[in-house]
mmCIF file with all atom_site columns, C-alpha atoms in Angstrom:
data_model
loop_
_atom_site.group_PDB
_atom_site.id
_atom_site.type_symbol
_atom_site.label_atom_id
_atom_site.label_alt_id
_atom_site.label_comp_id
_atom_site.label_asym_id
_atom_site.label_entity_id
_atom_site.label_seq_id
_atom_site.pdbx_PDB_ins_code
_atom_site.Cartn_x
_atom_site.Cartn_y
_atom_site.Cartn_z
_atom_site.occupancy
_atom_site.B_iso_or_equiv
_atom_site.pdbx_formal_charge
_atom_site.auth_seq_id
_atom_site.auth_comp_id
_atom_site.auth_asym_id
_atom_site.auth_atom_id
_atom_site.pdbx_PDB_model_num
ATOM 1   C CA . GLN P 1 1   ? 142.802 16.942  -60.823 1.00 78.00 ? 20  GLN P CA 1
ATOM 2   C CA . SER P 1 2   ? 141.719 16.447  -56.979 1.00 83.00 ? 21  SER P CA 1
ATOM 3   C CA . VAL P 1 3   ? 137.860 15.979  -56.336 1.00 91.00 ? 22  VAL P CA 1
ATOM 4   C CA . LEU P 1 4   ? 138.090 18.746  -53.756 1.00 97.00 ? 23  LEU P CA 1
ATOM 5   C CA . THR P 1 5   ? 139.956 21.840  -54.859 1.00 97.00 ? 24  THR P CA 1
ATOM 6   C CA . GLN P 1 6   ? 142.287 23.740  -52.864 1.00 97.00 ? 25  GLN P CA 1
ATOM 7   C CA . PRO P 1 7   ? 144.535 26.999  -53.215 1.00 97.00 ? 26  PRO P CA 1
ATOM 8   C CA . PRO P 1 8   ? 147.946 25.874  -54.097 1.00 97.00 ? 27  PRO P CA 1
ATOM 9   C CA . SER P 1 9   ? 149.630 28.237  -51.718 1.00 97.00 ? 28  SER P CA 1
ATOM 10  C CA . VAL P 1 10  ? 148.400 31.035  -49.015 1.00 97.00 ? 29  VAL P CA 1
ATOM 11  C CA . SER P 1 11  ? 150.655 33.174  -47.235 1.00 96.00 ? 30  SER P CA 1
ATOM 12  C CA . GLY P 1 12  ? 150.284 35.756  -44.279 1.00 95.00 ? 31  GLY P CA 1
ATOM 13  C CA . ALA P 1 13  ? 152.822 37.500  -42.393 1.00 96.00 ? 32  ALA P CA 1
ATOM 14  C CA . SER P 1 14  ? 153.507 36.223  -38.996 1.00 96.00 ? 33  SER P CA 1
ATOM 15  C CA . GLY P 1 15  ? 150.752 37.424  -36.764 1.00 96.00 ? 34  GLY P CA 1
ATOM 16  C CA . GLN P 1 16  ? 148.268 37.712  -38.782 1.00 96.00 ? 35  GLN P CA 1
ATOM 17  C CA . MET P 1 17  ? 145.426 35.211  -40.788 1.00 97.00 ? 36  MET P CA 1
ATOM 18  C CA . VAL P 1 18  ? 144.666 33.369  -43.033 1.00 98.00 ? 37  VAL P CA 1
ATOM 19  C CA . THR P 1 19  ? 141.999 30.763  -44.444 1.00 98.00 ? 38  THR P CA 1
ATOM 20  C CA . ILE P 1 20  ? 142.111 27.997  -46.793 1.00 98.00 ? 39  ILE P CA 1
ATOM 21  C CA . SER P 1 21  ? 139.399 27.111  -49.108 1.00 97.00 ? 40  SER P CA 1
ATOM 22  C CA . CYS P 1 22  ? 138.389 23.614  -49.768 1.00 98.00 ? 41  CYS P CA 1
ATOM 23  C CA . THR P 1 23  ? 135.640 23.133  -52.430 1.00 97.00 ? 42  THR P CA 1
ATOM 24  C CA . GLY P 1 24  ? 133.993 19.844  -53.126 1.00 96.00 ? 43  GLY P CA 1
ATOM 25  C CA . SER P 1 25  ? 130.389 18.834  -54.702 1.00 95.00 ? 44  SER P CA 1
ATOM 26  C CA . ASN P 1 26  ? 126.930 17.527  -54.048 1.00 94.00 ? 45  ASN P CA 1
ATOM 27  C CA . SER P 1 27  ? 128.532 13.672  -54.125 1.00 94.00 ? 46  SER P CA 1
ATOM 28  C CA . ASN P 1 28  ? 130.865 14.837  -50.851 1.00 96.00 ? 47  ASN P CA 1
ATOM 29  C CA . ILE P 1 29  ? 131.019 17.757  -48.752 1.00 96.00 ? 48  ILE P CA 1
ATOM 30  C CA . GLY P 1 30  ? 127.489 18.710  -50.263 1.00 94.00 ? 49  GLY P CA 1
ATOM 31  C CA . ALA P 1 31  ? 126.098 15.470  -49.410 1.00 94.00 ? 50  ALA P CA 1
ATOM 32  C CA . PHE P 1 32  ? 126.929 16.155  -45.838 1.00 89.00 ? 51  PHE P CA 1
ATOM 33  C CA . TYR P 1 33  ? 130.192 14.098  -45.619 1.00 95.00 ? 52  TYR P CA 1
ATOM 34  C CA . ASP P 1 34  ? 132.315 15.677  -42.507 1.00 96.00 ? 53  ASP P CA 1
ATOM 35  C CA . VAL P 1 35  ? 135.626 17.314  -43.559 1.00 97.00 ? 54  VAL P CA 1
ATOM 36  C CA . HIS P 1 36  ? 139.013 16.701  -41.896 1.00 98.00 ? 55  HIS P CA 1
ATOM 37  C CA . TRP P 1 37  ? 142.042 18.988  -42.041 1.00 98.00 ? 56  TRP P CA 1
ATOM 38  C CA . TYR P 1 38  ? 145.464 17.648  -41.878 1.00 98.00 ? 57  TYR P CA 1
ATOM 39  C CA . GLN P 1 39  ? 148.938 19.630  -41.399 1.00 98.00 ? 58  GLN P CA 1
ATOM 40  C CA . GLN P 1 40  ? 151.983 18.475  -42.800 1.00 98.00 ? 59  GLN P CA 1
ATOM 41  C CA . LEU P 1 41  ? 155.245 19.852  -41.647 1.00 97.00 ? 60  LEU P CA 1
ATOM 42  C CA . PRO P 1 42  ? 158.043 19.484  -44.097 1.00 93.00 ? 61  PRO P CA 1
ATOM 43  C CA . GLY P 1 43  ? 160.126 15.983  -43.929 1.00 93.00 ? 62  GLY P CA 1
ATOM 44  C CA . THR P 1 44  ? 157.137 14.404  -41.519 1.00 97.00 ? 63  THR P CA 1
ATOM 45  C CA . ALA P 1 45  ? 153.902 12.660  -41.856 1.00 97.00 ? 64  ALA P CA 1
ATOM 46  C CA . PRO P 1 46  ? 150.512 14.218  -41.896 1.00 98.00 ? 65  PRO P CA 1
ATOM 47  C CA . LYS P 1 47  ? 148.963 14.931  -38.622 1.00 97.00 ? 66  LYS P CA 1
ATOM 48  C CA . LEU P 1 48  ? 145.049 15.633  -37.658 1.00 98.00 ? 67  LEU P CA 1
ATOM 49  C CA . LEU P 1 49  ? 144.501 19.140  -37.373 1.00 98.00 ? 68  LEU P CA 1
ATOM 50  C CA . ILE P 1 50  ? 140.601 19.540  -37.553 1.00 98.00 ? 69  ILE P CA 1
ATOM 51  C CA . TYR P 1 51  ? 138.349 16.885  -37.395 1.00 97.00 ? 70  TYR P CA 1
ATOM 52  C CA . ASP P 1 52  ? 134.462 16.159  -38.331 1.00 97.00 ? 71  ASP P CA 1
ATOM 53  C CA . ASN P 1 53  ? 134.291 20.165  -39.715 1.00 97.00 ? 72  ASN P CA 1
ATOM 54  C CA . THR P 1 54  ? 135.027 22.248  -36.819 1.00 97.00 ? 73  THR P CA 1
ATOM 55  C CA . ASN P 1 55  ? 136.781 19.839  -33.527 1.00 97.00 ? 74  ASN P CA 1
ATOM 56  C CA . ARG P 1 56  ? 140.411 20.704  -33.068 1.00 98.00 ? 75  ARG P CA 1
ATOM 57  C CA . ALA P 1 57  ? 142.425 17.396  -32.784 1.00 96.00 ? 76  ALA P CA 1
ATOM 58  C CA . SER P 1 58  ? 144.290 16.846  -28.845 1.00 95.00 ? 77  SER P CA 1
ATOM 59  C CA . GLY P 1 59  ? 146.891 19.224  -28.779 1.00 95.00 ? 78  GLY P CA 1
ATOM 60  C CA . VAL P 1 60  ? 145.957 21.713  -31.661 1.00 97.00 ? 79  VAL P CA 1
ATOM 61  C CA . PRO P 1 61  ? 146.039 25.121  -30.644 1.00 96.00 ? 80  PRO P CA 1
ATOM 62  C CA . ASP P 1 62  ? 142.668 27.203  -30.399 1.00 95.00 ? 81  ASP P CA 1
ATOM 63  C CA . ARG P 1 63  ? 144.372 29.367  -33.277 1.00 97.00 ? 82  ARG P CA 1
ATOM 64  C CA . PHE P 1 64  ? 143.516 26.835  -35.771 1.00 98.00 ? 83  PHE P CA 1
ATOM 65  C CA . SER P 1 65  ? 139.488 26.531  -36.312 1.00 98.00 ? 84  SER P CA 1
ATOM 66  C CA . GLY P 1 66  ? 137.439 24.732  -39.336 1.00 98.00 ? 85  GLY P CA 1
ATOM 67  C CA . SER P 1 67  ? 133.855 25.457  -41.031 1.00 97.00 ? 86  SER P CA 1
ATOM 68  C CA . LYS P 1 68  ? 131.910 24.305  -43.313 1.00 97.00 ? 87  LYS P CA 1
ATOM 69  C CA . SER P 1 69  ? 128.592 25.519  -45.353 1.00 94.00 ? 88  SER P CA 1
ATOM 70  C CA . GLY P 1 70  ? 127.194 23.287  -48.570 1.00 94.00 ? 89  GLY P CA 1
ATOM 71  C CA . ALA P 1 71  ? 129.389 22.112  -50.635 1.00 96.00 ? 90  ALA P CA 1
ATOM 72  C CA . SER P 1 72  ? 132.673 23.864  -49.195 1.00 97.00 ? 91  SER P CA 1
ATOM 73  C CA . ALA P 1 73  ? 135.029 24.006  -46.199 1.00 98.00 ? 92  ALA P CA 1
ATOM 74  C CA . SER P 1 74  ? 137.568 26.321  -44.911 1.00 98.00 ? 93  SER P CA 1
ATOM 75  C CA . LEU P 1 75  ? 140.451 26.084  -42.213 1.00 98.00 ? 94  LEU P CA 1
ATOM 76  C CA . ALA P 1 76  ? 141.085 29.880  -40.678 1.00 98.00 ? 95  ALA P CA 1
ATOM 77  C CA . ILE P 1 77  ? 145.074 30.125  -38.873 1.00 97.00 ? 96  ILE P CA 1
ATOM 78  C CA . THR P 1 78  ? 144.868 33.265  -36.863 1.00 97.00 ? 97  THR P CA 1
ATOM 79  C CA . GLY P 1 79  ? 148.079 34.587  -34.976 1.00 96.00 ? 98  GLY P CA 1
ATOM 80  C CA . LEU P 1 80  ? 150.745 32.884  -37.848 1.00 97.00 ? 99  LEU P CA 1
ATOM 81  C CA . GLN P 1 81  ? 153.960 31.405  -36.434 1.00 96.00 ? 100 GLN P CA 1
ATOM 82  C CA . ALA P 1 82  ? 156.604 30.718  -38.213 1.00 96.00 ? 101 ALA P CA 1
ATOM 83  C CA . GLU P 1 83  ? 156.044 27.126  -37.223 1.00 96.00 ? 102 GLU P CA 1
ATOM 84  C CA . ASP P 1 84  ? 152.890 27.116  -39.373 1.00 97.00 ? 103 ASP P CA 1
ATOM 85  C CA . GLU P 1 85  ? 154.757 26.864  -42.491 1.00 97.00 ? 104 GLU P CA 1
ATOM 86  C CA . ALA P 1 86  ? 153.527 23.545  -43.959 1.00 97.00 ? 105 ALA P CA 1
ATOM 87  C CA . ASP P 1 87  ? 151.258 21.916  -46.423 1.00 98.00 ? 106 ASP P CA 1
ATOM 88  C CA . TYR P 1 88  ? 147.509 21.700  -45.336 1.00 98.00 ? 107 TYR P CA 1
ATOM 89  C CA . TYR P 1 89  ? 145.095 18.987  -46.512 1.00 98.00 ? 108 TYR P CA 1
ATOM 90  C CA . CYS P 1 90  ? 141.173 18.600  -46.679 1.00 98.00 ? 109 CYS P CA 1
ATOM 91  C CA . GLN P 1 91  ? 139.841 15.371  -46.711 1.00 98.00 ? 110 GLN P CA 1
ATOM 92  C CA . SER P 1 92  ? 135.842 13.931  -47.139 1.00 97.00 ? 111 SER P CA 1
ATOM 93  C CA . TYR P 1 93  ? 134.280 11.172  -48.712 1.00 96.00 ? 112 TYR P CA 1
ATOM 94  C CA . ASP P 1 94  ? 133.010 10.748  -52.161 1.00 95.00 ? 113 ASP P CA 1
ATOM 95  C CA . VAL P 1 95  ? 129.669 8.790   -52.566 1.00 94.00 ? 114 VAL P CA 1
ATOM 96  C CA . SER P 1 96  ? 129.729 8.594   -56.287 1.00 94.00 ? 115 SER P CA 1
ATOM 97  C CA . LEU P 1 97  ? 133.143 7.429   -56.100 1.00 92.00 ? 116 LEU P CA 1
ATOM 98  C CA . SER P 1 98  ? 132.840 5.592   -53.068 1.00 91.00 ? 117 SER P CA 1
ATOM 99  C CA . ALA P 1 99  ? 136.260 6.725   -52.119 1.00 93.00 ? 118 ALA P CA 1
ATOM 100 C CA . VAL P 1 100 ? 137.873 8.719   -49.599 1.00 95.00 ? 119 VAL P CA 1
ATOM 101 C CA . ILE P 1 101 ? 139.198 11.898  -51.061 1.00 96.00 ? 120 ILE P CA 1
ATOM 102 C CA . PHE P 1 102 ? 141.761 14.602  -50.447 1.00 97.00 ? 121 PHE P CA 1
ATOM 103 C CA . GLY P 1 103 ? 142.051 17.898  -51.680 1.00 97.00 ? 122 GLY P CA 1
ATOM 104 C CA . GLY P 1 104 ? 145.291 18.950  -53.754 1.00 97.00 ? 123 GLY P CA 1
ATOM 105 C CA . GLY P 1 105 ? 147.031 20.342  -50.916 1.00 97.00 ? 124 GLY P CA 1
ATOM 106 C CA . THR P 1 106 ? 147.757 24.159  -49.761 1.00 98.00 ? 125 THR P CA 1
ATOM 107 C CA . LYS P 1 107 ? 151.190 25.219  -49.411 1.00 98.00 ? 126 LYS P CA 1
ATOM 108 C CA . LEU P 1 108 ? 151.207 28.019  -46.469 1.00 97.00 ? 127 LEU P CA 1
ATOM 109 C CA . THR P 1 109 ? 154.179 30.262  -46.179 1.00 97.00 ? 128 THR P CA 1
ATOM 110 C CA . VAL P 1 110 ? 154.717 32.858  -43.698 1.00 96.00 ? 129 VAL P CA 1
ATOM 111 C CA . LEU P 1 111 ? 156.164 35.958  -44.348 1.00 91.00 ? 130 LEU P CA 1
ATOM 112 C CA . GLN I 2 1   ? 151.069 6.041   -26.434 1.00 95.00 ? 25  GLN I CA 1
ATOM 113 C CA . VAL I 2 2   ? 149.504 5.249   -30.290 1.00 97.00 ? 26  VAL I CA 1
ATOM 114 C CA . GLN I 2 3   ? 152.576 3.923   -32.582 1.00 98.00 ? 27  GLN I CA 1
ATOM 115 C CA . LEU I 2 4   ? 152.502 2.636   -36.467 1.00 98.00 ? 28  LEU I CA 1
ATOM 116 C CA . VAL I 2 5   ? 155.573 1.663   -37.970 1.00 98.00 ? 29  VAL I CA 1
ATOM 117 C CA . GLU I 2 6   ? 155.527 0.832   -41.506 1.00 98.00 ? 30  GLU I CA 1
ATOM 118 C CA . SER I 2 7   ? 158.485 -1.548  -43.363 1.00 97.00 ? 31  SER I CA 1
ATOM 119 C CA . GLY I 2 8   ? 159.038 -3.489  -46.063 1.00 97.00 ? 32  GLY I CA 1
ATOM 120 C CA . GLY I 2 9   ? 159.641 -0.454  -48.673 1.00 96.00 ? 33  GLY I CA 1
ATOM 121 C CA . GLY I 2 10  ? 162.755 -0.291  -51.565 1.00 97.00 ? 34  GLY I CA 1
ATOM 122 C CA . LEU I 2 11  ? 163.336 -0.474  -55.031 1.00 98.00 ? 35  LEU I CA 1
ATOM 123 C CA . VAL I 2 12  ? 161.634 -2.419  -57.534 1.00 98.00 ? 36  VAL I CA 1
ATOM 124 C CA . LYS I 2 13  ? 161.136 -2.926  -61.199 1.00 97.00 ? 37  LYS I CA 1
ATOM 125 C CA . PRO I 2 14  ? 158.158 -2.157  -63.176 1.00 97.00 ? 38  PRO I CA 1
ATOM 126 C CA . GLY I 2 15  ? 155.896 -5.485  -62.832 1.00 97.00 ? 39  GLY I CA 1
ATOM 127 C CA . GLY I 2 16  ? 157.515 -6.512  -59.541 1.00 98.00 ? 40  GLY I CA 1
ATOM 128 C CA . SER I 2 17  ? 155.809 -7.228  -55.984 1.00 98.00 ? 41  SER I CA 1
ATOM 129 C CA . LEU I 2 18  ? 156.551 -5.622  -52.810 1.00 98.00 ? 42  LEU I CA 1
ATOM 130 C CA . ARG I 2 19  ? 154.551 -6.619  -49.441 1.00 98.00 ? 43  ARG I CA 1
ATOM 131 C CA . LEU I 2 20  ? 154.617 -3.467  -46.773 1.00 98.00 ? 44  LEU I CA 1
ATOM 132 C CA . SER I 2 21  ? 153.703 -3.816  -43.065 1.00 98.00 ? 45  SER I CA 1
ATOM 133 C CA . CYS I 2 22  ? 152.693 -2.250  -40.427 1.00 98.00 ? 46  CYS I CA 1
ATOM 134 C CA . ALA I 2 23  ? 153.097 -2.928  -36.885 1.00 98.00 ? 47  ALA I CA 1
ATOM 135 C CA . ALA I 2 24  ? 150.309 -1.373  -34.706 1.00 98.00 ? 48  ALA I CA 1
ATOM 136 C CA . SER I 2 25  ? 150.651 -0.366  -30.807 1.00 98.00 ? 49  SER I CA 1
ATOM 137 C CA . GLY I 2 26  ? 149.526 1.367   -28.247 1.00 97.00 ? 50  GLY I CA 1
ATOM 138 C CA . PHE I 2 27  ? 145.737 0.891   -28.964 1.00 97.00 ? 51  PHE I CA 1
ATOM 139 C CA . THR I 2 28  ? 143.253 -2.093  -29.351 1.00 97.00 ? 52  THR I CA 1
ATOM 140 C CA . PHE I 2 29  ? 144.068 -2.953  -32.297 1.00 97.00 ? 53  PHE I CA 1
ATOM 141 C CA . SER I 2 30  ? 141.218 -4.951  -33.675 1.00 97.00 ? 54  SER I CA 1
ATOM 142 C CA . ASP I 2 31  ? 138.869 -2.427  -32.497 1.00 97.00 ? 55  ASP I CA 1
ATOM 143 C CA . TYR I 2 32  ? 139.972 -0.165  -35.577 1.00 97.00 ? 56  TYR I CA 1
ATOM 144 C CA . TYR I 2 33  ? 139.864 0.439   -39.270 1.00 97.00 ? 57  TYR I CA 1
ATOM 145 C CA . MET I 2 34  ? 143.241 0.617   -40.583 1.00 98.00 ? 58  MET I CA 1
ATOM 146 C CA . THR I 2 35  ? 144.055 2.707   -44.086 1.00 98.00 ? 59  THR I CA 1
ATOM 147 C CA . TRP I 2 36  ? 146.907 2.464   -46.553 1.00 98.00 ? 60  TRP I CA 1
ATOM 148 C CA . ILE I 2 37  ? 147.514 6.581   -47.687 1.00 98.00 ? 61  ILE I CA 1
ATOM 149 C CA . ARG I 2 38  ? 150.130 6.968   -50.199 1.00 98.00 ? 62  ARG I CA 1
ATOM 150 C CA . GLN I 2 39  ? 152.082 10.093  -50.924 1.00 98.00 ? 63  GLN I CA 1
ATOM 151 C CA . ALA I 2 40  ? 154.203 10.684  -54.573 1.00 97.00 ? 64  ALA I CA 1
ATOM 152 C CA . PRO I 2 41  ? 157.359 12.372  -55.020 1.00 96.00 ? 65  PRO I CA 1
ATOM 153 C CA . GLY I 2 42  ? 156.803 16.583  -54.049 1.00 95.00 ? 66  GLY I CA 1
ATOM 154 C CA . LYS I 2 43  ? 152.896 15.542  -54.644 1.00 96.00 ? 67  LYS I CA 1
ATOM 155 C CA . GLY I 2 44  ? 149.851 15.211  -52.476 1.00 96.00 ? 68  GLY I CA 1
ATOM 156 C CA . LEU I 2 45  ? 148.228 12.699  -50.292 1.00 97.00 ? 69  LEU I CA 1
ATOM 157 C CA . GLU I 2 46  ? 146.328 9.651   -51.766 1.00 97.00 ? 70  GLU I CA 1
ATOM 158 C CA . TRP I 2 47  ? 143.981 7.546   -50.229 1.00 97.00 ? 71  TRP I CA 1
ATOM 159 C CA . VAL I 2 48  ? 145.066 3.489   -51.541 1.00 98.00 ? 72  VAL I CA 1
ATOM 160 C CA . SER I 2 49  ? 142.853 1.314   -49.476 1.00 97.00 ? 73  SER I CA 1
ATOM 161 C CA . TYR I 2 50  ? 141.169 0.462   -45.934 1.00 96.00 ? 74  TYR I CA 1
ATOM 162 C CA . ILE I 2 51  ? 139.945 -2.517  -44.074 1.00 97.00 ? 75  ILE I CA 1
ATOM 163 C CA . SER I 2 52  ? 137.285 -3.027  -41.634 1.00 97.00 ? 76  SER I CA 1
ATOM 164 C CA . ASN I 2 53  ? 138.449 -3.615  -37.851 1.00 96.00 ? 77  ASN I CA 1
ATOM 165 C CA . SER I 2 54  ? 137.181 -7.288  -38.413 1.00 96.00 ? 78  SER I CA 1
ATOM 166 C CA . GLY I 2 55  ? 139.132 -7.737  -41.871 1.00 95.00 ? 79  GLY I CA 1
ATOM 167 C CA . ILE I 2 56  ? 135.523 -8.222  -43.124 1.00 96.00 ? 80  ILE I CA 1
ATOM 168 C CA . ASN I 2 57  ? 134.676 -4.975  -45.490 1.00 95.00 ? 81  ASN I CA 1
ATOM 169 C CA . ILE I 2 58  ? 138.008 -4.070  -47.623 1.00 96.00 ? 82  ILE I CA 1
ATOM 170 C CA . TYR I 2 59  ? 137.656 -1.256  -50.310 1.00 95.00 ? 83  TYR I CA 1
ATOM 171 C CA . TYR I 2 60  ? 140.466 -0.189  -53.015 1.00 96.00 ? 84  TYR I CA 1
ATOM 172 C CA . ALA I 2 61  ? 140.927 2.828   -54.876 1.00 95.00 ? 85  ALA I CA 1
ATOM 173 C CA . ASP I 2 62  ? 140.831 2.486   -58.606 1.00 94.00 ? 86  ASP I CA 1
ATOM 174 C CA . SER I 2 63  ? 144.243 3.007   -59.364 1.00 96.00 ? 87  SER I CA 1
ATOM 175 C CA . VAL I 2 64  ? 145.468 -0.034  -57.391 1.00 97.00 ? 88  VAL I CA 1
ATOM 176 C CA . ARG I 2 65  ? 142.071 -2.262  -57.319 1.00 97.00 ? 89  ARG I CA 1
ATOM 177 C CA . GLY I 2 66  ? 143.045 -5.838  -58.893 1.00 97.00 ? 90  GLY I CA 1
ATOM 178 C CA . ARG I 2 67  ? 147.030 -5.433  -58.152 1.00 98.00 ? 91  ARG I CA 1
ATOM 179 C CA . PHE I 2 68  ? 147.232 -4.925  -54.423 1.00 98.00 ? 92  PHE I CA 1
ATOM 180 C CA . THR I 2 69  ? 145.697 -6.660  -51.541 1.00 98.00 ? 93  THR I CA 1
ATOM 181 C CA . ILE I 2 70  ? 145.327 -5.234  -47.705 1.00 98.00 ? 94  ILE I CA 1
ATOM 182 C CA . SER I 2 71  ? 145.144 -7.762  -44.765 1.00 98.00 ? 95  SER I CA 1
ATOM 183 C CA . ARG I 2 72  ? 145.233 -7.480  -41.190 1.00 98.00 ? 96  ARG I CA 1
ATOM 184 C CA . ASP I 2 73  ? 146.219 -9.666  -38.458 1.00 97.00 ? 97  ASP I CA 1
ATOM 185 C CA . ASN I 2 74  ? 144.621 -8.790  -35.334 1.00 98.00 ? 98  ASN I CA 1
ATOM 186 C CA . ALA I 2 75  ? 146.802 -11.459 -33.270 1.00 97.00 ? 99  ALA I CA 1
ATOM 187 C CA . ARG I 2 76  ? 149.751 -9.861  -34.531 1.00 97.00 ? 100 ARG I CA 1
ATOM 188 C CA . ASN I 2 77  ? 148.537 -6.553  -34.225 1.00 98.00 ? 101 ASN I CA 1
ATOM 189 C CA . SER I 2 78  ? 150.022 -6.127  -37.936 1.00 98.00 ? 102 SER I CA 1
ATOM 190 C CA . LEU I 2 79  ? 148.724 -4.420  -41.221 1.00 98.00 ? 103 LEU I CA 1
ATOM 191 C CA . ASP I 2 80  ? 149.644 -5.403  -44.636 1.00 98.00 ? 104 ASP I CA 1
ATOM 192 C CA . LEU I 2 81  ? 149.745 -4.224  -48.252 1.00 98.00 ? 105 LEU I CA 1
ATOM 193 C CA . GLN I 2 82  ? 150.557 -6.609  -51.068 1.00 98.00 ? 106 GLN I CA 1
ATOM 194 C CA . MET I 2 83  ? 151.584 -5.189  -54.290 1.00 98.00 ? 107 MET I CA 1
ATOM 195 C CA . ASN I 2 84  ? 151.794 -6.850  -57.333 1.00 98.00 ? 108 ASN I CA 1
ATOM 196 C CA . SER I 2 85  ? 152.474 -5.332  -61.087 1.00 98.00 ? 109 SER I CA 1
ATOM 197 C CA . LEU I 2 86  ? 154.188 -2.390  -59.905 1.00 98.00 ? 110 LEU I CA 1
ATOM 198 C CA . LYS I 2 87  ? 153.913 0.963   -62.270 1.00 98.00 ? 111 LYS I CA 1
ATOM 199 C CA . ALA I 2 88  ? 156.329 3.833   -61.764 1.00 97.00 ? 112 ALA I CA 1
ATOM 200 C CA . GLU I 2 89  ? 153.319 5.438   -60.942 1.00 97.00 ? 113 GLU I CA 1
ATOM 201 C CA . ASP I 2 90  ? 152.915 4.197   -58.042 1.00 98.00 ? 114 ASP I CA 1
ATOM 202 C CA . THR I 2 91  ? 156.345 5.303   -56.659 1.00 98.00 ? 115 THR I CA 1
ATOM 203 C CA . ALA I 2 92  ? 155.230 7.075   -53.143 1.00 98.00 ? 116 ALA I CA 1
ATOM 204 C CA . VAL I 2 93  ? 155.734 6.923   -49.566 1.00 98.00 ? 117 VAL I CA 1
ATOM 205 C CA . TYR I 2 94  ? 153.478 4.828   -48.113 1.00 98.00 ? 118 TYR I CA 1
ATOM 206 C CA . TYR I 2 95  ? 151.617 5.643   -45.060 1.00 98.00 ? 119 TYR I CA 1
ATOM 207 C CA . CYS I 2 96  ? 149.451 3.096   -42.504 1.00 98.00 ? 120 CYS I CA 1
ATOM 208 C CA . ALA I 2 97  ? 146.772 5.370   -40.393 1.00 98.00 ? 121 ALA I CA 1
ATOM 209 C CA . ARG I 2 98  ? 144.599 4.521   -38.119 1.00 98.00 ? 122 ARG I CA 1
ATOM 210 C CA . ASP I 2 99  ? 140.873 5.194   -39.207 1.00 94.00 ? 123 ASP I CA 1
ATOM 211 C CA . SER I 2 100 ? 138.820 6.936   -36.825 1.00 87.00 ? 124 SER I CA 1
ATOM 212 C CA . HIS I 2 101 ? 136.360 7.998   -39.606 1.00 85.00 ? 125 HIS I CA 1
ATOM 213 C CA . ASN I 2 102 ? 139.063 10.469  -39.927 1.00 94.00 ? 126 ASN I CA 1
ATOM 214 C CA . PHE I 2 103 ? 142.844 9.309   -40.163 1.00 97.00 ? 127 PHE I CA 1
ATOM 215 C CA . ASP I 2 104 ? 143.643 10.614  -36.338 1.00 96.00 ? 128 ASP I CA 1
ATOM 216 C CA . TYR I 2 105 ? 147.360 8.460   -36.482 1.00 97.00 ? 129 TYR I CA 1
ATOM 217 C CA . TRP I 2 106 ? 149.927 8.057   -38.735 1.00 98.00 ? 130 TRP I CA 1
ATOM 218 C CA . GLY I 2 107 ? 153.257 6.004   -39.335 1.00 98.00 ? 131 GLY I CA 1
ATOM 219 C CA . GLN I 2 108 ? 156.241 7.590   -40.697 1.00 97.00 ? 132 GLN I CA 1
ATOM 220 C CA . GLY I 2 109 ? 156.180 6.021   -43.960 1.00 98.00 ? 133 GLY I CA 1
ATOM 221 C CA . THR I 2 110 ? 157.855 3.684   -46.029 1.00 98.00 ? 134 THR I CA 1
ATOM 222 C CA . LEU I 2 111 ? 159.136 4.865   -49.198 1.00 98.00 ? 135 LEU I CA 1
ATOM 223 C CA . VAL I 2 112 ? 158.073 2.642   -52.463 1.00 98.00 ? 136 VAL I CA 1
ATOM 224 C CA . THR I 2 113 ? 160.065 3.068   -55.643 1.00 98.00 ? 137 THR I CA 1
ATOM 225 C CA . VAL I 2 114 ? 159.261 1.707   -59.219 1.00 98.00 ? 138 VAL I CA 1
ATOM 226 C CA . SER I 2 115 ? 162.149 1.759   -61.771 1.00 97.00 ? 139 SER I CA 1
ATOM 227 C CA . SER I 2 116 ? 164.181 -0.343  -63.756 1.00 95.00 ? 140 SER I CA 1
#
């Protein structure tokens, strides 16, 4: 079981918006550690999507946005496209574990 | 452009050893921390280990501490992961990643299968 909790799956119609939550605790996100998001397309390596909670990585469309509040973070994707179908992972650091931590991942399906 | 290329994966018996390597290019390797991250088949991402740019500071996940050793050669732009006493649960694709406080570049991964 992951230290960061993500929904296993989300879905949305093409053109619509979805959000993916990432819930942590006072020893990671709530302790002011940054959250980063990664997109993993089928059969490929993960790719950095959002860093330091809200910043888009180079080349990432502005349809993707990140936010953080308290011990949770969220990834929002607007104007869903078929190419957005992928697994999405949040990542942070846990001071109690002295370890980098990932969420369990969320599979996005575009209907 | 930044490139990370892993090698050394394969099939190994439980209790065996394997050494993974990651060849880096396109950036000043000695300026960056580097990290190994793995992904078991059909599962999520798991951080394994990271090493500071100088090689002085090293950290391991509890699941591999005492069995895996990370190292780097800044002269050769190379990152290694020596894996000993391998277990079935170590079966995964192993990625090396550049650590910029986030993991901004990843290799394509190398598959390690631990099975008798």
